[in-house]
Short mmCIF file of C-alpha atoms in Angstrom, two decimals:
data_model
loop_
_atom_site.label_atom_id
_atom_site.label_comp_id
_atom_site.label_asym_id
_atom_site.label_seq_id
_atom_site.Cartn_x
_atom_site.Cartn_y
_atom_site.Cartn_z
CA UNK A 1340 63.93 -12.00 -38.45
CA UNK A 1341 60.39 -12.09 -37.06
CA UNK A 1342 59.60 -8.39 -37.78
CA UNK A 1343 60.65 -8.86 -41.41
CA UNK A 1344 58.37 -11.87 -41.81
CA UNK A 1345 55.56 -9.91 -40.17
CA UNK A 1346 56.05 -6.92 -42.47
CA UNK A 1347 56.09 -9.21 -45.49
CA UNK A 1348 52.85 -10.80 -44.27
CA UNK A 1349 51.20 -7.39 -43.83
CA UNK A 1350 52.26 -6.28 -47.31
CA UNK A 1351 51.07 -9.56 -48.79
CA UNK A 1352 47.70 -9.28 -47.03
CA UNK A 1353 47.29 -5.72 -48.27
CA UNK A 1354 48.18 -6.80 -51.80
CA UNK A 1355 45.70 -9.69 -51.63
CA UNK A 1356 42.94 -7.38 -50.39
CA UNK A 1357 43.67 -4.93 -53.19
CA UNK A 1358 43.40 -7.73 -55.75
CA UNK A 1359 39.99 -8.69 -54.35
CA UNK A 1360 38.81 -5.08 -54.25
CA UNK A 1361 40.02 -4.58 -57.82
CA UNK A 1362 37.92 -7.59 -58.79
CA UNK A 1363 34.87 -6.14 -56.98
CA UNK A 1364 35.35 -2.85 -58.80
CA UNK A 1365 35.48 -4.64 -62.17
CA UNK A 1366 32.31 -6.58 -61.37
CA UNK A 1367 30.41 -3.51 -60.17
CA UNK A 1368 31.48 -1.48 -63.18
CA UNK A 1369 30.30 -4.30 -65.44
CA UNK A 1370 26.93 -5.22 -63.91
CA UNK A 1371 26.27 -3.06 -60.82
CA UNK A 1372 26.19 -4.04 -57.16
CA UNK A 1373 22.93 -6.01 -57.11
CA UNK A 1374 24.04 -8.32 -59.92
CA UNK A 1375 27.53 -8.91 -58.53
CA UNK A 1376 28.00 -12.21 -56.69
CA UNK A 1377 30.72 -13.59 -54.45
CA UNK A 1378 31.33 -16.23 -57.13
CA UNK A 1379 31.96 -13.52 -59.73
CA UNK A 1380 34.39 -11.72 -57.44
CA UNK A 1381 36.24 -14.90 -56.51
CA UNK A 1382 36.62 -15.86 -60.16
CA UNK A 1383 37.97 -12.45 -61.15
CA UNK A 1384 40.30 -12.30 -58.16
CA UNK A 1385 41.55 -15.84 -58.68
CA UNK A 1386 40.65 -16.99 -55.16
CA UNK A 1387 38.11 -19.37 -53.67
CA UNK A 1388 34.75 -18.24 -52.33
CA UNK A 1389 35.75 -19.53 -48.90
CA UNK A 1390 38.76 -17.20 -48.97
CA UNK A 1391 36.38 -14.30 -49.54
CA UNK A 1392 33.93 -15.39 -46.86
CA UNK A 1393 36.71 -15.53 -44.27
CA UNK A 1394 37.16 -11.80 -44.72
CA UNK A 1395 33.82 -10.47 -46.01
CA UNK A 1396 30.34 -11.86 -45.21
CA UNK A 1397 28.68 -10.62 -48.41
CA UNK A 1398 28.99 -8.46 -51.51
CA UNK A 1399 27.80 -5.30 -49.77
CA UNK A 1400 30.62 -5.50 -47.23
CA UNK A 1401 33.07 -5.93 -50.11
CA UNK A 1402 31.62 -2.90 -51.86
CA UNK A 1403 31.81 -0.94 -48.61
CA UNK A 1404 35.54 -1.63 -48.34
CA UNK A 1405 35.95 -0.79 -52.02
CA UNK A 1406 34.22 2.56 -51.57
CA UNK A 1407 36.37 3.34 -48.55
CA UNK A 1408 39.54 2.65 -50.52
CA UNK A 1409 38.44 4.62 -53.57
CA UNK A 1410 37.08 7.65 -51.70
CA UNK A 1411 40.14 7.92 -49.45
CA UNK A 1412 42.36 7.75 -52.54
CA UNK A 1413 40.33 10.60 -54.05
CA UNK A 1414 40.60 12.70 -50.88
CA UNK A 1415 44.32 12.21 -50.33
CA UNK A 1416 45.11 12.62 -54.02
CA UNK A 1417 43.26 15.94 -54.18
CA UNK A 1418 45.09 17.55 -51.24
CA UNK A 1419 47.96 19.78 -52.41
CA UNK A 1420 51.40 19.12 -50.99
CA UNK A 1421 52.63 21.58 -48.35
CA UNK A 1422 54.67 24.39 -49.86
CA UNK A 1423 56.37 27.49 -48.59
CA UNK A 1424 54.08 30.48 -48.32
CA UNK A 1425 50.85 28.44 -48.36
CA UNK A 1426 48.95 28.03 -45.12
CA UNK A 1427 46.89 25.01 -44.08
CA UNK A 1428 43.51 26.64 -44.74
CA UNK A 1429 44.42 27.44 -48.35
CA UNK A 1430 45.65 23.89 -48.95
CA UNK A 1431 42.59 22.43 -47.26
CA UNK A 1432 40.02 24.51 -49.14
CA UNK A 1433 41.72 23.93 -52.50
CA UNK A 1434 41.99 20.21 -51.74
CA UNK A 1435 38.36 19.85 -50.68
CA UNK A 1436 37.04 21.56 -53.80
CA UNK A 1437 39.36 19.46 -55.97
CA UNK A 1438 38.20 16.37 -54.09
CA UNK A 1439 34.54 17.11 -54.77
CA UNK A 1440 35.36 17.57 -58.47
CA UNK A 1441 37.27 14.27 -58.56
CA UNK A 1442 34.61 12.39 -56.61
CA UNK A 1443 31.84 13.57 -58.92
CA UNK A 1444 33.72 12.32 -62.00
CA UNK A 1445 34.80 9.02 -60.40
CA UNK A 1446 33.57 6.07 -62.52
CA UNK A 1447 32.56 3.98 -59.49
CA UNK A 1448 30.50 6.81 -58.02
CA UNK A 1449 28.73 7.32 -61.34
CA UNK A 1450 27.98 3.61 -61.68
CA UNK A 1451 26.52 3.36 -58.16
CA UNK A 1452 24.54 6.57 -58.59
CA UNK A 1453 23.09 5.42 -61.92
CA UNK A 1454 22.43 1.75 -61.10
CA UNK A 1455 22.37 1.26 -57.32
CA UNK A 1456 21.71 4.68 -55.72
CA UNK A 1457 19.96 3.10 -52.72
CA UNK A 1458 23.37 1.86 -51.62
CA UNK A 1459 24.27 5.44 -50.67
CA UNK A 1460 21.10 6.26 -48.75
CA UNK A 1461 22.03 4.75 -45.35
CA UNK A 1462 25.20 6.88 -45.28
CA UNK A 1463 23.22 10.02 -46.09
CA UNK A 1464 20.26 9.48 -43.75
CA UNK A 1465 20.96 6.95 -40.98
CA UNK A 1466 24.60 6.34 -40.10
CA UNK A 1467 28.21 7.03 -40.94
CA UNK A 1468 30.16 4.53 -42.98
CA UNK A 1469 33.80 3.53 -42.72
CA UNK A 1470 34.76 5.89 -45.53
CA UNK A 1471 33.12 8.83 -43.74
CA UNK A 1472 34.91 7.97 -40.50
CA UNK A 1473 38.22 7.78 -42.37
CA UNK A 1474 37.53 11.13 -44.03
CA UNK A 1475 36.70 12.66 -40.65
CA UNK A 1476 40.08 11.52 -39.33
CA UNK A 1477 41.84 13.16 -42.27
CA UNK A 1478 39.82 16.35 -41.88
CA UNK A 1479 40.38 16.48 -38.12
CA UNK A 1480 44.14 16.13 -38.49
CA UNK A 1481 44.30 18.88 -41.12
CA UNK A 1482 42.06 21.19 -39.11
CA UNK A 1483 44.31 20.81 -36.08
CA UNK A 1484 47.27 21.76 -38.25
CA UNK A 1485 45.34 24.86 -39.27
CA UNK A 1486 44.55 25.65 -35.64
CA UNK A 1487 48.26 25.39 -34.85
CA UNK A 1488 49.42 27.71 -37.64
CA UNK A 1489 46.56 30.16 -37.03
CA UNK A 1490 45.01 29.86 -40.49
CA UNK A 1491 41.85 27.98 -39.38
CA UNK A 1492 39.24 29.21 -36.91
CA UNK A 1493 39.89 27.43 -33.62
CA UNK A 1494 36.98 25.44 -32.24
CA UNK A 1495 36.12 21.83 -31.37
CA UNK A 1496 38.02 20.00 -34.12
CA UNK A 1497 35.74 16.96 -34.33
CA UNK A 1498 32.59 19.06 -34.62
CA UNK A 1499 34.30 21.28 -37.16
CA UNK A 1500 35.38 18.26 -39.21
CA UNK A 1501 31.83 16.91 -39.23
CA UNK A 1502 30.42 20.27 -40.34
CA UNK A 1503 32.96 20.50 -43.15
CA UNK A 1504 32.18 16.95 -44.28
CA UNK A 1505 28.45 17.70 -44.27
CA UNK A 1506 29.13 20.70 -46.49
CA UNK A 1507 31.33 18.98 -49.06
CA UNK A 1508 29.23 15.80 -48.99
CA UNK A 1509 26.13 17.74 -50.00
CA UNK A 1510 27.96 19.22 -52.98
CA UNK A 1511 29.46 15.85 -53.95
CA UNK A 1512 26.21 13.90 -53.80
CA UNK A 1513 23.54 16.43 -54.76
CA UNK A 1514 25.16 19.04 -56.97
CA UNK A 1515 23.64 17.77 -60.19
CA UNK A 1516 20.15 18.50 -58.80
CA UNK A 1517 21.02 22.21 -58.61
CA UNK A 1518 23.11 22.93 -61.68
CA UNK A 1519 22.08 24.30 -65.06
CA UNK A 1520 24.96 23.86 -67.47
CA UNK A 1521 23.40 26.27 -69.97
CA UNK A 1522 23.70 29.10 -67.45
CA UNK A 1523 27.22 30.31 -66.60
CA UNK A 1524 25.98 31.50 -63.22
CA UNK A 1525 24.47 28.11 -62.32
CA UNK A 1526 26.82 25.59 -63.91
CA UNK A 1527 29.22 23.28 -62.07
CA UNK A 1528 32.13 25.71 -62.28
CA UNK A 1529 30.05 28.43 -60.63
CA UNK A 1530 29.06 26.10 -57.79
CA UNK A 1531 32.64 24.95 -57.25
CA UNK A 1532 33.58 28.62 -56.85
CA UNK A 1533 30.69 29.00 -54.39
CA UNK A 1534 31.89 25.98 -52.41
CA UNK A 1535 35.37 27.51 -52.27
CA UNK A 1536 33.88 30.72 -50.85
CA UNK A 1537 31.74 28.84 -48.32
CA UNK A 1538 34.70 26.84 -47.01
CA UNK A 1539 36.91 29.91 -46.81
CA UNK A 1540 34.31 31.76 -44.78
CA UNK A 1541 33.57 28.97 -42.31
CA UNK A 1542 37.25 28.21 -41.73
CA UNK A 1543 38.78 31.69 -41.62
CA UNK A 1544 39.51 32.86 -38.06
#
């Protein structure tokens, strides 16, 4: 019986965390990160502040976990399912371009970019965040699948994953500084096609 109780506890904890992160998302979407307080989150989540503080020291750590959850959902949701006749590189490139599209239209990303852009700077300039580490794990696993089926250029998988993330991250975060939607050769669609070509060329054996 102990494993069943443990599994129930794990599921319950995950559900409780999701409820808190949902509350954080609602607060951030309403007022931004800087104006969100632990009291606001606790009220929306229906828990005490002490319950929050046992798991998260402050709002920024809550937002960090929220971003990790949301960005990983975007990445995994964008990756096509394996299908006969489609190799790993094709799935990976299509999924990465779709992921950049989805990320750039994500409401939370837009809110942070418009209201609290400084929140993103440490992860662009100084250090990796938990969401980037999680994305690197996903990329590394997929790249190794591509190495095994011969569709991806074989090299050091961790370095390759980091280079791919640097590439797609630059498009996800900075694309709007380079686009001109009045020009069909410089609009978002044209740059997504360019990203597809770049990824194909750096991953093809």
